[in-house]
CSV table of C-alpha atoms in Angstrom, one decimal:
chain,number,residue,atom,x,y,z
A,817,MET,CA,-0.2,-0.1,0.1
A,818,LEU,CA,1.2,3.4,-0.9
A,819,ALA,CA,0.8,6.7,1.0
A,820,ALA,CA,-1.1,8.1,-2.2
A,821,ASP,CA,-3.5,5.3,-1.5
A,822,LEU,CA,-4.6,7.2,1.8
A,823,ALA,CA,-6.2,9.6,-0.2
A,824,CYS,CA,-8.8,7.3,-2.0
A,825,ASP,CA,-11.8,5.9,-0.9
A,826,PRO,CA,-10.7,2.5,0.4
A,827,ARG,CA,-13.4,0.8,-1.1
A,828,THR,CA,-11.9,1.6,-4.6
A,829,LEU,CA,-8.6,0.0,-3.7
A,830,PRO,CA,-7.3,-3.4,-5.0
A,831,PRO,CA,-7.0,-6.3,-2.6
A,832,ALA,CA,-3.7,-6.2,-0.5
A,833,PRO,CA,-1.9,-8.1,2.0
A,834,GLU,CA,-3.5,-8.0,5.6
A,835,VAL,CA,-3.0,-9.5,9.0
A,836,ILE,CA,-6.6,-10.4,10.4
A,837,SER,CA,-7.5,-11.5,14.0
A,838,THR,CA,-6.4,-14.9,13.3
A,839,ARG,CA,-2.8,-13.7,12.8
A,840,LYS,CA,-2.9,-15.1,9.4
A,841,LEU,CA,-1.9,-13.0,6.3
A,842,GLU,CA,-4.3,-13.0,3.6
A,843,ILE,CA,-4.9,-11.0,0.5
A,844,LEU,CA,-8.1,-9.1,1.1
A,845,ALA,CA,-10.3,-6.5,-0.3
A,846,SER,CA,-11.0,-5.3,3.1
A,847,PRO,CA,-13.8,-3.1,4.0
A,848,SER,CA,-12.2,-2.5,7.3
A,849,ARG,CA,-10.0,-0.2,5.5
A,850,MET,CA,-13.0,2.2,6.0
A,851,ILE,CA,-12.2,2.3,9.8
A,852,THR,CA,-8.4,2.3,9.3
A,853,TRP,CA,-8.5,5.5,7.1
A,854,HIS,CA,-10.7,7.1,9.7
A,855,GLU,CA,-8.5,6.2,12.7
A,856,LEU,CA,-5.5,7.2,10.9
A,857,ALA,CA,-7.0,10.5,10.2
A,858,GLN,CA,-8.4,10.8,13.7
A,859,ALA,CA,-5.6,9.5,15.8
A,860,GLY,CA,-2.9,8.2,13.8
A,861,ILE,CA,0.6,8.3,15.2
A,862,THR,CA,3.5,8.6,12.9
A,863,ILE,CA,6.3,5.8,13.6
A,864,THR,CA,8.2,6.4,10.2
A,865,GLY,CA,8.2,8.4,7.3
A,866,PRO,CA,6.2,11.7,6.6
A,867,GLU,CA,4.1,13.1,9.2
A,868,LEU,CA,0.6,12.0,9.0
A,869,SER,CA,-0.5,15.5,9.2
A,870,THR,CA,1.2,16.1,5.6
A,871,LEU,CA,-0.7,13.3,4.1
A,872,GLN,CA,-4.0,13.5,2.7
A,873,ILE,CA,-6.4,10.8,4.4
A,874,TRP,CA,-9.6,10.0,2.8
A,875,THR,CA,-12.5,10.3,5.2
A,876,ASP,CA,-16.4,10.6,4.8
A,877,LYS,CA,-18.6,10.6,7.7
A,878,GLN,CA,-21.6,9.5,6.1
A,879,ALA,CA,-19.7,6.7,4.5
A,880,LEU,CA,-18.4,5.5,7.6
A,881,HIS,CA,-22.0,5.9,9.2
A,882,ASP,CA,-23.5,3.6,6.5
A,883,TYR,CA,-20.5,1.1,6.9
A,884,THR,CA,-21.1,1.0,10.5
A,885,VAL,CA,-25.0,0.3,10.0
A,886,ASP,CA,-24.3,-2.3,7.3
A,887,ASN,CA,-21.8,-4.1,9.9
A,888,LEU,CA,-24.3,-4.3,12.5
A,889,ASN,CA,-27.3,-5.4,10.1
A,890,THR,CA,-24.7,-8.4,8.5
A,891,TYR,CA,-22.1,-9.3,10.7
A,892,TRP,CA,-23.3,-8.4,14.2
A,893,ARG,CA,-27.0,-9.4,13.1
A,894,ARG,CA,-25.7,-12.9,12.1
A,895,ASN,CA,-24.1,-13.2,15.7
A,896,ALA,CA,-26.9,-12.1,17.5
A,897,GLU,CA,-29.2,-14.4,15.8
A,898,GLY,CA,-26.8,-17.1,16.3
A,899,LEU,CA,-26.6,-16.6,19.9
A,900,ALA,CA,-30.2,-16.8,20.3
A,901,ARG,CA,-29.8,-20.5,20.2
A,902,ALA,CA,-26.6,-21.0,22.0
A,903,THR,CA,-26.2,-22.5,25.3
A,904,PRO,CA,-23.3,-22.4,27.7
A,905,ALA,CA,-22.1,-25.7,26.2
A,906,ASP,CA,-21.6,-24.0,22.8
A,907,LEU,CA,-19.0,-21.5,24.3
A,908,PRO,CA,-15.5,-22.2,23.6
A,909,THR,CA,-14.1,-24.6,26.6
A,910,ASP,CA,-10.9,-22.4,26.8
A,911,GLN,CA,-11.5,-19.8,29.3
A,912,ARG,CA,-9.4,-17.1,27.3
A,913,GLU,CA,-11.3,-17.8,24.1
A,914,ARG,CA,-14.5,-17.5,25.8
A,915,ASP,CA,-13.7,-14.6,27.7
A,916,TYR,CA,-12.4,-13.0,24.3
A,917,LEU,CA,-15.7,-14.0,22.7
A,918,LEU,CA,-18.1,-12.6,25.3
A,919,THR,CA,-16.0,-9.4,25.4
A,920,HIS,CA,-16.0,-9.0,21.8
A,921,CYS,CA,-19.9,-9.3,21.6
A,922,ILE,CA,-20.3,-6.8,24.2
A,923,LEU,CA,-17.8,-4.0,23.8
A,924,ALA,CA,-17.5,-4.2,20.0
A,925,SER,CA,-20.8,-3.9,19.3
A,926,VAL,CA,-21.1,-1.1,21.8
A,927,ARG,CA,-18.2,0.7,20.1
A,928,LEU,CA,-20.2,0.9,16.8
A,929,HIS,CA,-23.3,2.2,18.8
A,930,HIS,CA,-21.3,4.6,20.0
A,931,LEU,CA,-20.1,5.8,16.8
A,932,LEU,CA,-23.6,6.0,15.4
A,933,VAL,CA,-24.8,7.9,18.4
A,934,THR,CA,-21.8,10.4,18.8
A,935,GLY,CA,-20.3,10.6,15.3
A,936,GLU,CA,-17.0,9.6,16.9
A,937,MET,CA,-14.6,6.3,16.8
A,938,THR,CA,-13.4,5.3,20.3
A,939,ALA,CA,-11.8,2.3,21.9
A,940,LYS,CA,-13.8,-0.6,23.0
A,941,SER,CA,-13.3,0.2,26.7
A,942,ARG,CA,-14.1,3.7,26.4
A,943,ALA,CA,-17.3,2.8,24.5
A,944,GLY,CA,-18.1,0.4,27.4
A,945,HIS,CA,-17.7,3.1,29.9
A,946,TRP,CA,-19.7,5.6,27.6
A,947,ALA,CA,-22.7,2.9,27.5
A,948,LEU,CA,-22.6,2.9,31.4
A,949,THR,CA,-23.9,6.3,31.5
A,950,HIS,CA,-26.0,6.1,28.2
A,951,CYS,CA,-27.6,2.7,28.1
A,952,ASP,CA,-30.7,1.8,30.4
A,953,GLU,CA,-29.6,0.2,33.6
A,954,ARG,CA,-30.9,-3.0,32.6
A,955,TRP,CA,-27.6,-3.3,30.6
A,956,HIS,CA,-24.9,-2.1,33.1
A,957,ARG,CA,-24.3,-5.8,34.6
A,958,VAL,CA,-23.4,-7.1,31.3
A,959,LEU,CA,-21.5,-4.0,30.2
A,960,THR,CA,-19.6,-4.2,33.5
A,961,GLU,CA,-18.9,-7.8,32.9
A,962,GLY,CA,-17.4,-7.1,29.5
A,963,LEU,CA,-15.1,-4.4,30.9
A,964,ARG,CA,-14.0,-6.8,33.7
A,965,LEU,CA,-13.2,-9.5,31.0
A,966,ARG,CA,-11.4,-7.1,28.8
A,967,ASP,CA,-9.2,-6.0,31.7
A,968,ALA,CA,-9.0,-9.5,33.1
A,969,THR,CA,-9.4,-8.1,36.7
A,970,GLY,CA,-12.1,-8.5,39.7
A,971,THR,CA,-14.7,-10.9,40.2
A,972,SER,CA,-17.6,-11.7,37.8
A,973,GLY,CA,-20.8,-10.5,38.5
A,974,TYR,CA,-22.3,-13.7,37.2
A,975,ALA,CA,-22.6,-17.0,39.2
A,976,ASP,CA,-24.2,-18.7,36.2
A,977,GLN,CA,-22.8,-18.7,32.7
A,978,ALA,CA,-26.2,-19.4,31.4
A,979,ASP,CA,-27.2,-16.0,32.8
A,980,LEU,CA,-24.1,-14.4,31.3
A,981,LEU,CA,-24.6,-15.8,27.9
A,982,ALA,CA,-28.5,-14.9,28.0
A,983,ASP,CA,-27.3,-11.3,28.8
A,984,VAL,CA,-24.8,-11.2,26.1
A,985,ARG,CA,-27.3,-12.3,23.7
A,986,ASP,CA,-30.0,-9.9,24.6
A,987,PHE,CA,-27.8,-6.9,24.8
A,988,LEU,CA,-26.1,-7.6,21.4
A,989,ALA,CA,-29.9,-8.0,20.0
A,990,HIS,CA,-30.7,-4.9,21.7
A,991,VAL,CA,-27.6,-3.0,20.1
A,992,VAL,CA,-28.2,-4.4,16.5
A,993,GLU,CA,-32.1,-3.7,17.0
A,994,THR,CA,-31.5,-0.1,18.2
A,995,ALA,CA,-28.7,0.8,15.5
A,996,THR,CA,-30.8,-0.8,12.5
A,997,GLY,CA,-34.4,-0.5,13.4
A,998,ARG,CA,-34.9,-4.0,12.8
A,999,PRO,CA,-35.5,-6.8,15.4
A,1000,VAL,CA,-33.0,-9.8,15.6
A,1001,THR,CA,-34.7,-13.1,14.4
A,1002,PRO,CA,-33.1,-16.3,15.9
A,1003,THR,CA,-31.9,-18.8,13.5
A,1004,ASN,CA,-32.6,-22.3,13.5
A,1005,ALA,CA,-28.7,-23.3,13.5
């Protein structure tokens, strides 16, 4: 990728090598570049090369908003629909994997909700803290658990994994429904 590519709408660029969360290098036409460009423009830090402030970086708040709604309406909706039928036995047996999955469902989704409400991008933990002041008290327990799992500190507010899974499922469905205006329908799978 060239510095000049940053001036282009990332959706128009050809596929490029990218490391994804599986730590596997793949050649992707990645829609997540939409997020990357906006993060660079908002809070990028120059490590080497020209100062970011001297580069033209493409941003478009409406395109970012639309991408975020689409992400909630596709990827997150599928997750919410799948969780609707999940049981604690369906969770990963490795505690770190399970904690990551639950934290991801709670904090990554609320991060997108934060963007849609405020127009600003933020970190997952900050979005969780923001949600504690902006979401109904009904969700405070699961948000607190997401923050606790992310920090790997403290004691769980849940004695029963079924209760935790139910709250994660309901919270994720709430975020998707609130952001998209469409209810989550459980899948049969």
